[in-house]
């Protein structure tokens, strides 16, 4: 159920019996010469809308700009600073709690958002406002991703390429797939991103001149459909599970006995 398409009386009927909501989040950032800057937020929005329609769960509008300063050297990349992102998402979640939502799934498709969404979730849980968790689509189906692609990449690689070929094929520059592979890093090991146990890079351009990793020519719309359907199914199962949990079981546990400051 997409929140923005409903009237307020319709939503009143829904929130009277349901307390779960989904917030899709992504980024607007470079994804190489073959994919649109919208890649991450398109994937998050399509998965969130599909799963919430199937599970009859509330879905908010998508947060399209995330924490992406590590792609700033490439034209068009947009980002917000991490503290501003956390404060915005937390404020949005507290807005949902005002309307009766006490459990939230952040449907995320951008790795740069992950740690910050986890921090927001901890804040909301610690003060008893809501139970909020981050869900990353490819983390839900790692075996399938590995089975489908011989040389995957964490950014602009074949898994994201295949997903966009499936959900928004008109936005894929099919004639640039060879350029994406040859101008980037097909094999992540070749990027040499660590030295003596230290992560020595800060920006994506430090590893790849065109901003992407993996073999994009291995992607197809058919593989994207497999990924999409498998990930959407995982998300539906997560929503069903979360909806069934007692609130007390989700919130922060009390301090073990003896309680601090108590007299024995």
mmCIF file of N, CA, C and O in Angstrom, residues 74-147:
data_model
loop_
_atom_site.group_PDB
_atom_site.id
_atom_site.type_symbol
_atom_site.label_atom_id
_atom_site.label_comp_id
_atom_site.label_asym_id
_atom_site.label_seq_id
_atom_site.Cartn_x
_atom_site.Cartn_y
_atom_site.Cartn_z
ATOM 1 N N UNK A 74 32.475 12.214 -9.661
ATOM 2 C CA UNK A 74 31.771 11.925 -10.915
ATOM 3 C C UNK A 74 30.562 12.844 -11.080
ATOM 4 O O UNK A 74 29.805 13.071 -10.129
ATOM 5 N N UNK A 75 30.378 13.342 -12.292
ATOM 6 C CA UNK A 75 29.326 14.317 -12.595
ATOM 7 C C UNK A 75 27.952 13.845 -12.121
ATOM 8 O O UNK A 75 27.556 12.698 -12.342
ATOM 9 N N UNK A 76 27.223 14.759 -11.501
ATOM 10 C CA UNK A 76 25.834 14.508 -11.146
ATOM 11 C C UNK A 76 25.607 13.845 -9.810
ATOM 12 O O UNK A 76 24.476 13.848 -9.306
ATOM 13 N N UNK A 77 26.632 13.268 -9.219
ATOM 14 C CA UNK A 77 26.457 12.598 -7.934
ATOM 15 C C UNK A 77 25.961 13.589 -6.884
ATOM 16 O O UNK A 77 26.493 14.679 -6.730
ATOM 17 N N UNK A 78 24.912 13.183 -6.173
ATOM 18 C CA UNK A 78 24.353 13.995 -5.095
ATOM 19 C C UNK A 78 24.547 13.259 -3.774
ATOM 20 O O UNK A 78 24.554 12.030 -3.744
ATOM 21 N N UNK A 79 24.703 14.014 -2.695
ATOM 22 C CA UNK A 79 24.830 13.390 -1.389
ATOM 23 C C UNK A 79 24.444 14.379 -0.302
ATOM 24 O O UNK A 79 24.378 15.582 -0.534
ATOM 25 N N UNK A 80 24.157 13.825 0.857
ATOM 26 C CA UNK A 80 24.024 14.631 2.067
ATOM 27 C C UNK A 80 25.046 14.108 3.065
ATOM 28 O O UNK A 80 25.429 12.938 3.024
ATOM 29 N N UNK A 81 25.492 14.982 3.945
ATOM 30 C CA UNK A 81 26.442 14.553 4.969
ATOM 31 C C UNK A 81 25.785 13.540 5.897
ATOM 32 O O UNK A 81 24.574 13.594 6.152
ATOM 33 N N UNK A 82 26.580 12.628 6.399
ATOM 34 C CA UNK A 82 26.052 11.531 7.208
ATOM 35 C C UNK A 82 25.199 11.995 8.393
ATOM 36 O O UNK A 82 24.109 11.440 8.615
ATOM 37 N N UNK A 83 25.622 12.997 9.176
ATOM 38 C CA UNK A 83 24.764 13.424 10.294
ATOM 39 C C UNK A 83 23.403 13.942 9.827
ATOM 40 O O UNK A 83 22.378 13.675 10.464
ATOM 41 N N UNK A 84 23.380 14.681 8.705
ATOM 42 C CA UNK A 84 22.117 15.200 8.184
ATOM 43 C C UNK A 84 21.208 14.055 7.722
ATOM 44 O O UNK A 84 19.995 14.081 7.935
ATOM 45 N N UNK A 85 21.807 13.049 7.104
ATOM 46 C CA UNK A 85 21.039 11.889 6.666
ATOM 47 C C UNK A 85 20.415 11.171 7.857
ATOM 48 O O UNK A 85 19.226 10.839 7.857
ATOM 49 N N UNK A 86 21.219 10.938 8.881
ATOM 50 C CA UNK A 86 20.701 10.242 10.062
ATOM 51 C C UNK A 86 19.568 11.032 10.711
ATOM 52 O O UNK A 86 18.534 10.465 11.092
ATOM 53 N N UNK A 87 19.757 12.338 10.845
ATOM 54 C CA UNK A 87 18.725 13.152 11.484
ATOM 55 C C UNK A 87 17.440 13.168 10.653
ATOM 56 O O UNK A 87 16.333 13.113 11.195
ATOM 57 N N UNK A 88 17.580 13.229 9.345
ATOM 58 C CA UNK A 88 16.401 13.245 8.475
ATOM 59 C C UNK A 88 15.630 11.938 8.578
ATOM 60 O O UNK A 88 14.400 11.930 8.761
ATOM 61 N N UNK A 89 16.335 10.811 8.458
ATOM 62 C CA UNK A 89 15.671 9.518 8.510
ATOM 63 C C UNK A 89 15.053 9.279 9.876
ATOM 64 O O UNK A 89 13.933 8.755 9.988
ATOM 65 N N UNK A 90 15.744 9.674 10.926
ATOM 66 C CA UNK A 90 15.186 9.509 12.266
ATOM 67 C C UNK A 90 13.927 10.350 12.433
ATOM 68 O O UNK A 90 12.916 9.885 13.000
ATOM 69 N N UNK A 91 13.946 11.581 11.935
ATOM 70 C CA UNK A 91 12.768 12.438 12.023
ATOM 71 C C UNK A 91 11.600 11.843 11.246
ATOM 72 O O UNK A 91 10.451 11.862 11.710
ATOM 73 N N UNK A 92 11.889 11.291 10.067
ATOM 74 C CA UNK A 92 10.854 10.644 9.272
ATOM 75 C C UNK A 92 10.252 9.462 10.030
ATOM 76 O O UNK A 92 9.031 9.261 10.052
ATOM 77 N N UNK A 93 11.110 8.671 10.667
ATOM 78 C CA UNK A 93 10.628 7.516 11.415
ATOM 79 C C UNK A 93 9.780 7.942 12.610
ATOM 80 O O UNK A 93 8.758 7.312 12.921
ATOM 81 N N UNK A 94 10.179 9.016 13.282
ATOM 82 C CA UNK A 94 9.382 9.499 14.411
ATOM 83 C C UNK A 94 8.038 10.034 13.930
ATOM 84 O O UNK A 94 7.020 9.939 14.643
ATOM 85 N N UNK A 95 8.004 10.598 12.741
ATOM 86 C CA UNK A 95 6.752 11.004 12.117
ATOM 87 C C UNK A 95 5.828 9.791 11.959
ATOM 88 O O UNK A 95 4.639 9.834 12.295
ATOM 89 N N UNK A 96 6.387 8.681 11.482
ATOM 90 C CA UNK A 96 5.590 7.468 11.328
ATOM 91 C C UNK A 96 5.078 6.963 12.674
ATOM 92 O O UNK A 96 3.930 6.503 12.779
ATOM 93 N N UNK A 97 5.914 7.054 13.694
ATOM 94 C CA UNK A 97 5.490 6.577 15.012
ATOM 95 C C UNK A 97 4.327 7.408 15.545
ATOM 96 O O UNK A 97 3.469 6.895 16.268
ATOM 97 N N UNK A 98 4.284 8.685 15.198
ATOM 98 C CA UNK A 98 3.171 9.544 15.605
ATOM 99 C C UNK A 98 1.846 9.020 15.057
ATOM 100 O O UNK A 98 0.786 9.175 15.674
ATOM 101 N N UNK A 99 1.909 8.389 13.885
ATOM 102 C CA UNK A 99 0.702 7.838 13.255
ATOM 103 C C UNK A 99 0.441 6.384 13.661
ATOM 104 O O UNK A 99 -0.406 5.717 13.064
ATOM 105 N N UNK A 100 1.183 5.886 14.641
ATOM 106 C CA UNK A 100 0.905 4.556 15.165
ATOM 107 C C UNK A 100 1.834 3.456 14.702
ATOM 108 O O UNK A 100 1.652 2.294 15.076
ATOM 109 N N UNK A 101 2.847 3.786 13.900
ATOM 110 C CA UNK A 101 3.791 2.781 13.423
ATOM 111 C C UNK A 101 4.843 2.527 14.502
ATOM 112 O O UNK A 101 5.461 3.469 15.009
ATOM 113 N N UNK A 102 5.045 1.263 14.865
ATOM 114 C CA UNK A 102 6.049 0.957 15.875
ATOM 115 C C UNK A 102 7.086 -0.045 15.394
ATOM 116 O O UNK A 102 7.930 -0.501 16.167
ATOM 117 N N UNK A 103 7.038 -0.395 14.102
ATOM 118 C CA UNK A 103 8.074 -1.235 13.501
ATOM 119 C C UNK A 103 8.256 -0.799 12.054
ATOM 120 O O UNK A 103 7.294 -0.580 11.327
ATOM 121 N N UNK A 104 9.530 -0.659 11.667
ATOM 122 C CA UNK A 104 9.877 -0.066 10.370
ATOM 123 C C UNK A 104 10.969 -0.904 9.717
ATOM 124 O O UNK A 104 11.922 -1.319 10.385
ATOM 125 N N UNK A 105 10.838 -1.124 8.421
ATOM 126 C CA UNK A 105 11.910 -1.738 7.645
ATOM 127 C C UNK A 105 12.442 -0.701 6.668
ATOM 128 O O UNK A 105 11.689 -0.182 5.830
ATOM 129 N N UNK A 106 13.722 -0.384 6.790
ATOM 130 C CA UNK A 106 14.394 0.489 5.832
ATOM 131 C C UNK A 106 14.844 -0.393 4.666
ATOM 132 O O UNK A 106 15.815 -1.158 4.788
ATOM 133 N N UNK A 107 14.149 -0.315 3.544
ATOM 134 C CA UNK A 107 14.527 -1.088 2.357
ATOM 135 C C UNK A 107 15.597 -0.288 1.632
ATOM 136 O O UNK A 107 15.319 0.726 0.994
ATOM 137 N N UNK A 108 16.816 -0.756 1.753
ATOM 138 C CA UNK A 108 17.984 0.010 1.338
ATOM 139 C C UNK A 108 18.645 -0.623 0.107
ATOM 140 O O UNK A 108 18.746 -1.840 0.017
ATOM 141 N N UNK A 109 19.100 0.202 -0.821
ATOM 142 C CA UNK A 109 19.816 -0.312 -1.984
ATOM 143 C C UNK A 109 21.138 0.414 -2.202
ATOM 144 O O UNK A 109 21.702 0.364 -3.290
ATOM 145 N N UNK A 110 21.631 1.071 -1.162
ATOM 146 C CA UNK A 110 22.904 1.795 -1.262
ATOM 147 C C UNK A 110 23.775 1.480 -0.054
ATOM 148 O O UNK A 110 23.397 1.763 1.096
ATOM 149 N N UNK A 111 24.939 0.896 -0.301
ATOM 150 C CA UNK A 111 25.817 0.487 0.786
ATOM 151 C C UNK A 111 26.240 1.621 1.688
ATOM 152 O O UNK A 111 26.454 1.426 2.890
ATOM 153 N N UNK A 112 26.366 2.829 1.148
ATOM 154 C CA UNK A 112 26.786 3.967 1.948
ATOM 155 C C UNK A 112 25.784 4.370 3.013
ATOM 156 O O UNK A 112 26.126 5.096 3.953
ATOM 157 N N UNK A 113 24.538 3.906 2.891
ATOM 158 C CA UNK A 113 23.510 4.235 3.877
ATOM 159 C C UNK A 113 23.491 3.264 5.060
ATOM 160 O O UNK A 113 22.924 3.579 6.110
ATOM 161 N N UNK A 114 24.068 2.092 4.877
ATOM 162 C CA UNK A 114 23.816 0.979 5.789
ATOM 163 C C UNK A 114 24.137 1.288 7.242
ATOM 164 O O UNK A 114 23.291 1.132 8.133
ATOM 165 N N UNK A 115 25.361 1.696 7.530
ATOM 166 C CA UNK A 115 25.770 1.903 8.919
ATOM 167 C C UNK A 115 24.938 3.010 9.567
ATOM 168 O O UNK A 115 24.634 2.954 10.765
ATOM 169 N N UNK A 116 24.516 3.993 8.798
ATOM 170 C CA UNK A 116 23.750 5.109 9.337
ATOM 171 C C UNK A 116 22.306 4.692 9.638
ATOM 172 O O UNK A 116 21.725 5.146 10.635
ATOM 173 N N UNK A 117 21.749 3.820 8.821
ATOM 174 C CA UNK A 117 20.407 3.306 9.095
ATOM 175 C C UNK A 117 20.415 2.429 10.344
ATOM 176 O O UNK A 117 19.461 2.444 11.129
ATOM 177 N N UNK A 118 21.486 1.677 10.524
ATOM 178 C CA UNK A 118 21.597 0.867 11.735
ATOM 179 C C UNK A 118 21.669 1.771 12.984
ATOM 180 O O UNK A 118 21.084 1.450 14.015
ATOM 181 N N UNK A 119 22.372 2.878 12.869
ATOM 182 C CA UNK A 119 22.472 3.801 13.998
ATOM 183 C C UNK A 119 21.111 4.425 14.310
ATOM 184 O O UNK A 119 20.728 4.555 15.478
ATOM 185 N N UNK A 120 20.368 4.806 13.272
ATOM 186 C CA UNK A 120 19.027 5.354 13.487
ATOM 187 C C UNK A 120 18.134 4.313 14.159
ATOM 188 O O UNK A 120 17.383 4.616 15.097
ATOM 189 N N UNK A 121 18.220 3.081 13.676
ATOM 190 C CA UNK A 121 17.427 2.017 14.278
ATOM 191 C C UNK A 121 17.739 1.835 15.754
ATOM 192 O O UNK A 121 16.838 1.634 16.574
ATOM 193 N N UNK A 122 19.017 1.918 16.115
ATOM 194 C CA UNK A 122 19.394 1.777 17.528
ATOM 195 C C UNK A 122 18.806 2.921 18.353
ATOM 196 O O UNK A 122 18.285 2.700 19.466
ATOM 197 N N UNK A 123 18.878 4.137 17.861
ATOM 198 C CA UNK A 123 18.327 5.273 18.599
ATOM 199 C C UNK A 123 16.830 5.085 18.859
ATOM 200 O O UNK A 123 16.339 5.308 19.976
ATOM 201 N N UNK A 124 16.105 4.694 17.820
ATOM 202 C CA UNK A 124 14.661 4.540 17.943
ATOM 203 C C UNK A 124 14.294 3.414 18.905
ATOM 204 O O UNK A 124 13.332 3.519 19.669
ATOM 205 N N UNK A 125 15.070 2.354 18.877
ATOM 206 C CA UNK A 125 14.807 1.221 19.767
ATOM 207 C C UNK A 125 15.182 1.551 21.210
ATOM 208 O O UNK A 125 14.453 1.207 22.149
ATOM 209 N N UNK A 126 16.304 2.229 21.385
ATOM 210 C CA UNK A 126 16.771 2.524 22.737
ATOM 211 C C UNK A 126 15.803 3.413 23.505
ATOM 212 O O UNK A 126 15.676 3.289 24.728
ATOM 213 N N UNK A 127 15.124 4.336 22.814
ATOM 214 C CA UNK A 127 14.187 5.203 23.546
ATOM 215 C C UNK A 127 12.746 4.704 23.472
ATOM 216 O O UNK A 127 11.814 5.400 23.886
ATOM 217 N N UNK A 128 12.566 3.489 22.923
ATOM 218 C CA UNK A 128 11.250 2.861 22.929
ATOM 219 C C UNK A 128 10.285 3.373 21.884
ATOM 220 O O UNK A 128 9.090 3.054 21.928
ATOM 221 N N UNK A 129 10.771 4.140 20.897
ATOM 222 C CA UNK A 129 9.882 4.697 19.885
ATOM 223 C C UNK A 129 9.407 3.640 18.891
ATOM 224 O O UNK A 129 8.216 3.523 18.593
ATOM 225 N N UNK A 130 10.350 2.870 18.361
ATOM 226 C CA UNK A 130 10.008 1.891 17.324
ATOM 227 C C UNK A 130 11.150 0.895 17.171
ATOM 228 O O UNK A 130 12.281 1.149 17.596
ATOM 229 N N UNK A 131 10.824 -0.217 16.554
ATOM 230 C CA UNK A 131 11.829 -1.200 16.168
ATOM 231 C C UNK A 131 12.057 -1.019 14.669
ATOM 232 O O UNK A 131 11.168 -1.269 13.855
ATOM 233 N N UNK A 132 13.236 -0.535 14.295
ATOM 234 C CA UNK A 132 13.540 -0.227 12.900
ATOM 235 C C UNK A 132 14.806 -0.960 12.479
ATOM 236 O O UNK A 132 15.826 -0.879 13.161
ATOM 237 N N UNK A 133 14.729 -1.675 11.355
ATOM 238 C CA UNK A 133 15.870 -2.447 10.869
ATOM 239 C C UNK A 133 16.139 -2.136 9.402
ATOM 240 O O UNK A 133 15.241 -1.774 8.645
ATOM 241 N N UNK A 134 17.401 -2.297 9.035
ATOM 242 C CA UNK A 134 17.841 -2.069 7.650
ATOM 243 C C UNK A 134 17.873 -3.396 6.904
ATOM 244 O O UNK A 134 18.358 -4.405 7.424
ATOM 245 N N UNK A 135 17.335 -3.390 5.679
ATOM 246 C CA UNK A 135 17.327 -4.568 4.811
ATOM 247 C C UNK A 135 17.964 -4.189 3.487
ATOM 248 O O UNK A 135 17.525 -3.248 2.825
ATOM 249 N N UNK A 136 19.011 -4.932 3.106
ATOM 250 C CA UNK A 136 19.731 -4.679 1.855
ATOM 251 C C UNK A 136 19.441 -5.832 0.903
ATOM 252 O O UNK A 136 19.659 -7.003 1.249
ATOM 253 N N UNK A 137 18.954 -5.523 -0.271
ATOM 254 C CA UNK A 137 18.384 -6.557 -1.148
ATOM 255 C C UNK A 137 19.371 -7.666 -1.484
ATOM 256 O O UNK A 137 19.049 -8.850 -1.410
ATOM 257 N N UNK A 138 20.612 -7.331 -1.868
ATOM 258 C CA UNK A 138 21.543 -8.378 -2.287
ATOM 259 C C UNK A 138 22.045 -9.209 -1.106
ATOM 260 O O UNK A 138 22.435 -10.358 -1.278
ATOM 261 N N UNK A 139 21.991 -8.628 0.108
ATOM 262 C CA UNK A 139 22.366 -9.404 1.289
ATOM 263 C C UNK A 139 21.330 -10.478 1.611
ATOM 264 O O UNK A 139 21.621 -11.412 2.356
ATOM 265 N N UNK A 140 20.138 -10.347 1.058
ATOM 266 C CA UNK A 140 19.089 -11.336 1.320
ATOM 267 C C UNK A 140 19.199 -12.558 0.419
ATOM 268 O O UNK A 140 18.592 -13.590 0.703
ATOM 269 N N UNK A 141 19.976 -12.436 -0.671
ATOM 270 C CA UNK A 141 20.080 -13.536 -1.640
ATOM 271 C C UNK A 141 21.523 -13.722 -2.106
ATOM 272 O O UNK A 141 21.799 -13.806 -3.312
ATOM 273 N N UNK A 142 22.501 -13.830 -1.201
ATOM 274 C CA UNK A 142 23.905 -13.863 -1.614
ATOM 275 C C UNK A 142 24.261 -15.070 -2.471
ATOM 276 O O UNK A 142 25.083 -14.956 -3.392
ATOM 277 N N UNK A 143 23.654 -16.225 -2.191
ATOM 278 C CA UNK A 143 23.978 -17.427 -2.964
ATOM 279 C C UNK A 143 23.538 -17.273 -4.416
ATOM 280 O O UNK A 143 24.269 -17.657 -5.342
ATOM 281 N N UNK A 144 22.357 -16.709 -4.622
ATOM 282 C CA UNK A 144 21.859 -16.513 -5.989
ATOM 283 C C UNK A 144 22.748 -15.538 -6.749
ATOM 284 O O UNK A 144 23.077 -15.769 -7.923
ATOM 285 N N UNK A 145 23.150 -14.453 -6.100
ATOM 286 C CA UNK A 145 24.042 -13.484 -6.754
ATOM 287 C C UNK A 145 25.336 -14.164 -7.185
ATOM 288 O O UNK A 145 25.805 -13.988 -8.314
ATOM 289 N N UNK A 146 25.917 -14.967 -6.297
ATOM 290 C CA UNK A 146 27.165 -15.658 -6.621
ATOM 291 C C UNK A 146 26.980 -16.677 -7.737
ATOM 292 O O UNK A 146 27.877 -16.873 -8.571
ATOM 293 N N UNK A 147 25.823 -17.333 -7.753
ATOM 294 C CA UNK A 147 25.564 -18.341 -8.786
ATOM 295 C C UNK A 147 25.389 -17.716 -10.166
ATOM 296 O O UNK A 147 25.786 -18.306 -11.184
#
